[in-house]
Amino acid sequence: MKQEIPKTFDPKAWETKLYNQWEDSGSFTPKIDPKQRPYTIIMPPPNANDQLHIGHALFVTLEDIMVRYHRMKGEPTLWLPGADHAGIASQVFFEKILKKEENKTRYDLGREKFVERLREFAVNKRVAMEGQLRRLGASCDWTRNKFTLDPDVSAAVYHTFKKMYDDGLIYRGERIINWCPRCATGLSDLEVEHQEVEGRLTYIKYPLSDGSGFIIVATTRPETMLGDTAVAVNPDDKRYKKLVGQRVKLPLTDREIPIVADKAVDKEFGTGAVKITPAHDPTDFEIGERHQLPVMVVIGQDYKMTDAAGDYAGLKINAARDKVLADLREQGLIEKQVEYRHSVGHCVRCKTMVEPLVSKQWFVKIAPLAAPAIAAVKTGQIKFIPDRFEKTYLNWMENIRDWNISRQLWWGHRIPVWFCKNQTGLISNIQSSMSSGERENFVVSQNRPAKCPFCKKCEMVQEEDTLDTWFSSGLWPFTTLGWPNNTPDFKYFYPTTVMETGWDIIFFWVARMIMLGIYCTGEVPFELVYMNGLVRDKEGNKISKSKGNVIDPIAMVDKYGADALRMGLVAGTAAGNDTTMSEDKVRAYRNFANKIWNAARFIQQRVSGLAGQPQRGPSGQASQKLTGMSLNDRDKIVLADFNKITQDIVRMMDKYQLGQAGELLYDYFWHTFCDKLIEEYKTQLTGERAEAATAVLGHILKNSLRLLHPFVPFVTEAVWQTLYEKEGLLLTQELPA
RNA sequence: GGGCGAUUAGCUCAGUUGGUUAGAGCGUUCGGUUCACAUCCGAAAGGUCACUGGUUCGAGUCCAGUAUCGCCCACCA
């Protein structure tokens, strides 16, 4: 009596059941075996503020394929899941919700309440996300699940901050930084994106102090002239050579400022003379440093002119600009104005125009960290797939600048620094030169020091700022394994094997992990960086909510099954290349899942004894069975072909050509095995050829399921359990040799 | 101003170290109703592999240059 098997594969009937079975069996949790080399992937932790999108589905699928493949090779395999608190992203996201639903700001709630609410929010998002990862079939080890704000991870973050401070790698400095007025925080250079905007270049006459004439400067931001502390020209510019060292009267003020020569000035631009406002322009800040110019702040963090702006104090930037222009015009000091397109920095999160400001921030001195991180890639200790990204990485690393790690946010790791209340020095006089060597009374410590070492009596107050999210992310490959404690996990699984992530975060994340990994542990954090591309829509557009072309991966799973989505995401794609996604594609691979199901269904119905003759264990036994059989020449060719395909697949998988392996499997299974071989052999399933024909088809089916399993885990497992019930879970089976 | 990538069938894209008639999905046309699967099968149309030159017995694949498009980095006020 044959059991009735449905005509189509029904993912809904199988997926949840199979996933629970896998998870409950403990198959995702590796056993530490010192005799064997582990295979480890730390999952890039998704932001705990939203649902999974199609890009997550891509990386989850790629990593799951790698992990399932290596698990089937018999390696102790760890795929460690987690979530990121995503400082600025989550805070901005949650503030929007707060505004919309309760019409409140973070200040209305206060820091403590705000963080508590956001934590609650993040927990809920995490739980939902973990459910979605399961829907995709992610075979990660949930017993080791981590969150960046977990107490042990946080402790490791504070530990690292202190270690770096003690090693002189962290300093607090008054620097010009990118300030986002909307988020009210400083940003790193990477969090700023430049966009072209229409502007106007204003040529202003600055009278020479000796009354001999004018020097004309061009600027897009006339209002900042109130904070000018010099005019600069190129040292090789003949026009201005004799003016260097002279002074000019700064219009609208009673100040006189010098003319200096600096190579950063472009002779060709404007008049070749440039006003220098160290407090409000990064280039000017650097020129100012070279010439020891004072830094004069005329724009505050509230986007208004400061008291130092004299008559203009309190005006918003645009109003100040209008008034400055009007006043200059009245005095006849405007030479001309021309339309001018130039690029201006915007906050990568909220798209608000950033304002360069001088403020006190914490920085990581990057050069000592970058050097070994460059070497690690140059010597091949760390390899990139595809390797062209090594150039991108090196190009950036060789020009890297100090890293601003403080954020004026509430959501994140609060900087473990404590100030003496009686000599706080929190707000220093920013008009003074920053390199005055001022000393501040603070202690670096995770917990509040029992006694203030400075005044001996105050309760110390903690730094208000939090750390850049990427600081804790940079430690992720080892804080997840228990570092700085020498735990069994850390000892065994570190350094990890593969870091699989998007090329868009090479600088944000990959570079920082390499630098901090080597610094903290003395070893590279991973051997291989696999870069996945962006998922684009059918027309190749970037996917975004505003374009309305989002593809919800879970909706695709609901409609076509996880196997179909997975196969649609990876088949025929190459590392580092963007990939397109469409419902058509998913539908096509749903048909493939069904094809697998039906091939098995046919064999189960037509072939007697297959299910009752388990070819258990190492694949060698399957071949032994075949060798004992009277195979004809055609059988031998068919089996040799399959053997060749198997070797090709294994070779591709080992080289991380996952998309190609998937495509080859698809093509072989459907168009060779189903269309040709089953059709050919189905007439031989009775009579004297029955035994051999059965064995050949059975062998290929069974081993195809093994090879296919990393790509389409659900349908292969469903078939496996239907046909070979007694043999256990497919994901713990060995691959064909 | 530097760096990187793309250009292959109507559309979206693969093509591993150079090797026989260049592939897939979707779409198009024609033919198949029992015999695993119409979420299927068989067949067909459709490509000077952007252009030019070079290396080679042999180039979609390697080299140089050109064109178009795209991306990243950078302090041009």
Coordinates of N, CA, C and O in Angstrom, one line a residue, chain A residues 624-724:
Chain A
Q624 N 28.9 1.5 -2.9 CA 29.1 0.1 -2.8 C 27.9 -0.7 -3.3 O 28.0 -1.7 -4.0
K625 N 26.7 -0.2 -2.9 CA 25.5 -0.9 -3.3 C 25.5 -0.9 -4.9 O 25.1 -1.9 -5.5
L626 N 25.9 0.2 -5.4 CA 25.8 0.3 -6.9 C 26.8 -0.6 -7.5 O 26.6 -1.2 -8.6
T627 N 28.0 -0.7 -6.9 CA 29.0 -1.6 -7.5 C 28.6 -3.1 -7.5 O 29.1 -3.8 -8.3
G628 N 27.8 -3.4 -6.5 CA 27.4 -4.8 -6.5 C 26.3 -5.1 -7.5 O 25.8 -6.3 -7.6
M629 N 25.9 -4.1 -8.3 CA 24.8 -4.3 -9.1 C 25.3 -4.5 -10.6 O 26.4 -4.1 -10.9
S630 N 24.4 -5.1 -11.4 CA 24.9 -5.3 -12.8 C 24.5 -4.1 -13.6 O 23.4 -4.0 -14.1
L631 N 25.4 -3.2 -13.6 CA 25.1 -1.9 -14.3 C 25.6 -2.0 -15.8 O 26.6 -2.6 -16.1
N632 N 24.8 -1.5 -16.6 CA 25.2 -1.5 -18.0 C 26.0 -0.2 -18.3 O 26.2 0.7 -17.5
D633 N 26.5 -0.1 -19.5 CA 27.3 1.1 -19.9 C 26.6 2.4 -19.7 O 27.2 3.4 -19.3
R634 N 25.4 2.4 -20.1 CA 24.6 3.6 -19.9 C 24.5 4.1 -18.5 O 24.7 5.2 -18.1
D635 N 24.3 3.1 -17.6 CA 24.2 3.4 -16.1 C 25.5 4.0 -15.7 O 25.5 5.0 -15.0
K636 N 26.6 3.5 -16.2 CA 27.9 3.9 -15.7 C 28.1 5.4 -16.2 O 28.7 6.2 -15.5
I637 N 27.7 5.7 -17.4 CA 27.9 7.0 -17.9 C 27.0 8.0 -17.1 O 27.5 9.1 -16.7
V638 N 25.8 7.6 -16.8 CA 24.9 8.5 -16.1 C 25.5 8.7 -14.7 O 25.5 9.9 -14.2
L639 N 26.0 7.7 -14.1 CA 26.5 7.9 -12.7 C 27.8 8.7 -12.7 O 28.1 9.5 -11.8
A640 N 28.6 8.5 -13.8 CA 29.8 9.2 -13.9 C 29.5 10.7 -14.1 O 30.2 11.6 -13.5
D641 N 28.5 11.0 -14.9 CA 28.0 12.4 -15.1 C 27.6 13.0 -13.7 O 28.0 14.1 -13.5
F642 N 26.9 12.2 -13.0 CA 26.4 12.8 -11.7 C 27.6 13.0 -10.8 O 27.6 14.0 -10.1
N643 N 28.5 12.1 -10.8 CA 29.7 12.3 -10.0 C 30.4 13.6 -10.4 O 30.9 14.3 -9.5
K644 N 30.5 13.8 -11.7 CA 31.2 15.0 -12.2 C 30.4 16.3 -11.7 O 31.0 17.2 -11.2
I645 N 29.1 16.2 -11.8 CA 28.3 17.4 -11.3 C 28.5 17.6 -9.8 O 28.7 18.7 -9.3
T646 N 28.5 16.5 -9.1 CA 28.8 16.6 -7.6 C 30.1 17.3 -7.3 O 30.2 18.2 -6.5
Q647 N 31.1 16.9 -8.0 CA 32.4 17.5 -7.8 C 32.4 19.0 -8.2 O 33.0 19.8 -7.5
D648 N 31.7 19.3 -9.3 CA 31.6 20.7 -9.7 C 30.9 21.5 -8.6 O 31.3 22.6 -8.3
I649 N 29.8 21.0 -8.1 CA 29.1 21.7 -7.0 C 30.0 21.9 -5.8 O 30.1 23.0 -5.3
V650 N 30.7 20.9 -5.4 CA 31.5 21.0 -4.2 C 32.6 22.0 -4.4 O 32.9 22.8 -3.6
R651 N 33.2 22.0 -5.6 CA 34.3 22.9 -5.9 C 33.7 24.4 -5.9 O 34.3 25.3 -5.3
M652 N 32.5 24.6 -6.5 CA 31.9 25.9 -6.5 C 31.6 26.3 -5.0 O 31.8 27.5 -4.7
M653 N 31.1 25.4 -4.3 CA 30.7 25.8 -2.9 C 31.9 26.2 -2.1 O 31.9 27.1 -1.3
D654 N 33.0 25.4 -2.3 CA 34.2 25.7 -1.5 C 34.8 27.1 -2.0 O 35.5 27.7 -1.2
K655 N 34.5 27.4 -3.2 CA 35.0 28.8 -3.6 C 34.0 29.9 -3.5 O 34.2 31.0 -4.0
Y656 N 33.0 29.6 -2.8 CA 31.9 30.5 -2.5 C 31.2 31.0 -3.7 O 30.7 32.2 -3.7
Q657 N 31.2 30.2 -4.7 CA 30.4 30.6 -5.9 C 29.0 30.0 -5.7 O 28.6 29.1 -6.5
L658 N 28.3 30.5 -4.7 CA 27.1 29.9 -4.3 C 26.0 30.0 -5.4 O 25.2 29.1 -5.6
G659 N 25.9 31.2 -6.0 CA 24.9 31.4 -7.0 C 25.1 30.5 -8.2 O 24.1 30.0 -8.8
Q660 N 26.3 30.2 -8.6 CA 26.5 29.3 -9.7 C 26.2 27.9 -9.3 O 25.7 27.1 -10.1
A661 N 26.6 27.5 -8.1 CA 26.3 26.2 -7.7 C 24.8 25.9 -7.7 O 24.3 24.9 -8.1
G662 N 24.1 26.9 -7.2 CA 22.6 26.8 -7.1 C 22.0 26.6 -8.5 O 21.1 25.9 -8.8
E663 N 22.6 27.4 -9.4 CA 22.1 27.4 -10.8 C 22.4 26.0 -11.5 O 21.5 25.4 -12.2
L664 N 23.6 25.5 -11.2 CA 23.9 24.2 -11.8 C 23.1 23.1 -11.3 O 22.6 22.2 -12.0
L665 N 22.8 23.2 -10.0 CA 22.0 22.2 -9.3 C 20.6 22.2 -9.9 O 20.0 21.2 -10.2
Y666 N 20.1 23.4 -10.0 CA 18.7 23.6 -10.6 C 18.7 23.0 -12.0 O 17.8 22.2 -12.3
D667 N 19.7 23.4 -12.8 CA 19.7 22.9 -14.2 C 19.8 21.4 -14.3 O 19.1 20.7 -15.0
Y668 N 20.7 20.9 -13.5 CA 20.9 19.4 -13.6 C 19.7 18.7 -13.1 O 19.2 17.7 -13.8
F669 N 19.2 19.1 -11.9 CA 18.1 18.3 -11.4 C 16.9 18.3 -12.3 O 16.2 17.3 -12.5
W670 N 16.6 19.5 -12.8 CA 15.4 19.6 -13.6 C 15.6 19.1 -15.0 O 14.9 18.2 -15.4
H671 N 16.6 19.6 -15.7 CA 16.6 19.4 -17.1 C 17.4 18.1 -17.5 O 17.3 17.6 -18.6
T672 N 18.2 17.6 -16.5 CA 18.9 16.3 -16.8 C 18.2 15.2 -16.1 O 17.7 14.3 -16.7
F673 N 18.2 15.3 -14.8 CA 17.6 14.2 -14.0 C 16.1 14.0 -14.3 O 15.7 12.9 -14.6
C674 N 15.3 15.0 -14.2 CA 13.9 14.8 -14.4 C 13.5 14.7 -15.9 O 12.8 13.7 -16.2
D675 N 14.0 15.6 -16.7 CA 13.5 15.6 -18.1 C 14.1 14.4 -18.9 O 13.4 13.9 -19.7
K676 N 15.4 14.1 -18.6 CA 16.0 13.1 -19.4 C 16.0 11.7 -18.7 O 15.6 10.7 -19.2
L677 N 16.7 11.7 -17.5 CA 16.9 10.4 -16.9 C 15.7 9.7 -16.4 O 15.5 8.5 -16.7
I678 N 14.8 10.4 -15.7 CA 13.6 9.7 -15.2 C 12.8 9.2 -16.4 O 12.3 8.1 -16.4
E679 N 12.7 10.1 -17.4 CA 11.9 9.6 -18.6 C 12.5 8.4 -19.2 O 11.9 7.5 -19.7
E680 N 13.9 8.4 -19.3 CA 14.6 7.3 -19.9 C 14.4 6.0 -19.1 O 14.2 4.9 -19.6
Y681 N 14.6 6.1 -17.8 CA 14.6 5.0 -16.9 C 13.2 4.5 -16.5 O 13.1 3.3 -16.0
K682 N 12.2 5.3 -16.7 CA 10.9 4.8 -16.2 C 10.4 3.6 -16.9 O 9.6 2.9 -16.3
T683 N 10.9 3.4 -18.1 CA 10.4 2.2 -18.8 C 11.2 0.9 -18.4 O 10.8 -0.2 -18.7
Q684 N 12.2 1.1 -17.6 CA 13.0 0.0 -17.2 C 12.8 -0.4 -15.7 O 13.6 -1.2 -15.1
L685 N 11.7 0.1 -15.1 CA 11.6 -0.1 -13.7 C 10.9 -1.5 -13.4 O 10.7 -1.8 -12.2
T686 N 10.6 -2.2 -14.4 CA 10.1 -3.6 -14.1 C 11.0 -4.5 -15.0 O 11.7 -4.1 -15.9
G687 N 11.0 -5.8 -14.6 CA 11.8 -6.8 -15.4 C 13.2 -6.8 -14.9 O 13.5 -6.4 -13.8
E688 N 14.1 -7.3 -15.8 CA 15.4 -7.6 -15.3 C 16.3 -6.4 -15.0 O 17.2 -6.5 -14.3
R689 N 15.9 -5.2 -15.6 CA 16.6 -4.0 -15.4 C 16.2 -3.3 -14.1 O 16.7 -2.3 -13.7
A690 N 15.1 -3.8 -13.5 CA 14.5 -3.1 -12.4 C 15.4 -2.7 -11.3 O 15.5 -1.6 -10.8
E691 N 16.2 -3.7 -10.9 CA 17.1 -3.4 -9.7 C 18.1 -2.3 -10.0 O 18.3 -1.4 -9.3
A692 N 18.8 -2.4 -11.2 CA 19.8 -1.5 -11.5 C 19.2 -0.1 -11.8 O 19.7 0.9 -11.3
A693 N 18.1 -0.1 -12.5 CA 17.4 1.2 -12.8 C 17.0 1.9 -11.5 O 17.2 3.1 -11.3
T694 N 16.4 1.2 -10.6 CA 16.0 1.7 -9.3 C 17.2 2.3 -8.6 O 17.2 3.4 -8.0
A695 N 18.3 1.5 -8.6 CA 19.5 1.9 -7.8 C 20.0 3.2 -8.4 O 20.4 4.1 -7.7
V696 N 20.1 3.3 -9.7 CA 20.6 4.5 -10.3 C 19.8 5.8 -10.0 O 20.3 6.8 -9.6
L697 N 18.5 5.6 -10.2 CA 17.6 6.8 -9.9 C 17.7 7.1 -8.4 O 17.7 8.3 -8.0
G698 N 17.6 6.1 -7.6 CA 17.6 6.3 -6.2 C 18.9 7.0 -5.7 O 18.9 7.9 -4.9
H699 N 20.0 6.6 -6.3 CA 21.3 7.1 -5.9 C 21.3 8.6 -6.2 O 21.7 9.5 -5.4
I700 N 20.9 8.9 -7.5 CA 21.0 10.3 -7.9 C 20.0 11.2 -7.1 O 20.3 12.3 -6.6
L701 N 18.8 10.7 -6.9 CA 17.8 11.5 -6.1 C 18.3 11.8 -4.7 O 18.3 12.9 -4.3
K702 N 18.8 10.7 -4.1 CA 19.2 10.9 -2.7 C 20.3 11.9 -2.5 O 20.3 12.7 -1.7
N703 N 21.3 11.7 -3.4 CA 22.5 12.6 -3.3 C 22.2 14.0 -3.8 O 22.8 15.0 -3.3
S704 N 21.3 14.1 -4.7 CA 20.8 15.4 -5.1 C 20.2 16.2 -4.0 O 20.4 17.4 -3.8
L705 N 19.4 15.5 -3.2 CA 18.7 16.1 -2.1 C 19.8 16.7 -1.1 O 19.6 17.7 -0.6
R706 N 20.8 15.9 -0.9 CA 21.9 16.4 0.0 C 22.5 17.7 -0.6 O 22.7 18.6 0.1
L707 N 22.8 17.6 -1.9 CA 23.5 18.8 -2.4 C 22.5 20.0 -2.5 O 22.9 21.2 -2.3
L708 N 21.2 19.7 -2.6 CA 20.3 20.8 -2.7 C 19.9 21.4 -1.4 O 19.4 22.5 -1.3
H709 N 20.1 20.6 -0.4 CA 19.6 21.0 0.9 C 20.0 22.4 1.4 O 19.1 23.2 1.9
P710 N 21.2 22.8 1.3 CA 21.6 24.2 1.8 C 20.8 25.2 1.1 O 20.5 26.3 1.7
F711 N 20.4 25.0 -0.2 CA 19.6 26.0 -0.9 C 18.1 26.0 -0.6 O 17.5 27.0 -0.4
V712 N 17.6 24.8 -0.6 CA 16.2 24.6 -0.5 C 15.9 23.6 0.7 O 15.5 22.5 0.5
P713 N 16.1 24.1 1.9 CA 16.1 23.1 3.0 C 14.8 22.5 3.3 O 14.7 21.3 3.7
F714 N 13.7 23.3 3.1 CA 12.4 22.7 3.5 C 11.9 21.6 2.6 O 11.6 20.5 3.0
V715 N 11.9 21.8 1.3 CA 11.4 20.8 0.4 C 12.3 19.5 0.4 O 11.8 18.4 0.4
T716 N 13.6 19.8 0.5 CA 14.4 18.6 0.6 C 14.2 17.8 1.8 O 14.2 16.5 1.8
E717 N 14.1 18.5 2.9 CA 13.8 17.8 4.2 C 12.5 17.1 4.2 O 12.3 15.9 4.7
A718 N 11.5 17.7 3.6 CA 10.2 17.1 3.5 C 10.2 15.8 2.7 O 9.6 14.8 3.1
V719 N 10.9 15.9 1.6 CA 11.1 14.7 0.8 C 11.8 13.6 1.5 O 11.5 12.5 1.5
W720 N 12.9 14.1 2.1 CA 13.8 13.1 2.9 C 13.0 12.4 3.9 O 13.1 11.2 4.0
Q721 N 12.2 13.1 4.6 CA 11.4 12.5 5.7 C 10.3 11.6 5.1 O 9.9 10.6 5.7
T722 N 9.8 12.0 4.0 CA 8.8 11.1 3.4 C 9.4 9.8 2.8 O 8.8 8.8 3.0
L723 N 10.5 9.9 2.3 CA 11.1 8.7 1.6 C 12.0 7.9 2.6 O 12.1 6.7 2.5
Y724 N 12.8 8.6 3.4 CA 13.8 7.9 4.2 C 13.6 8.2 5.7 O 14.5 8.6 6.4

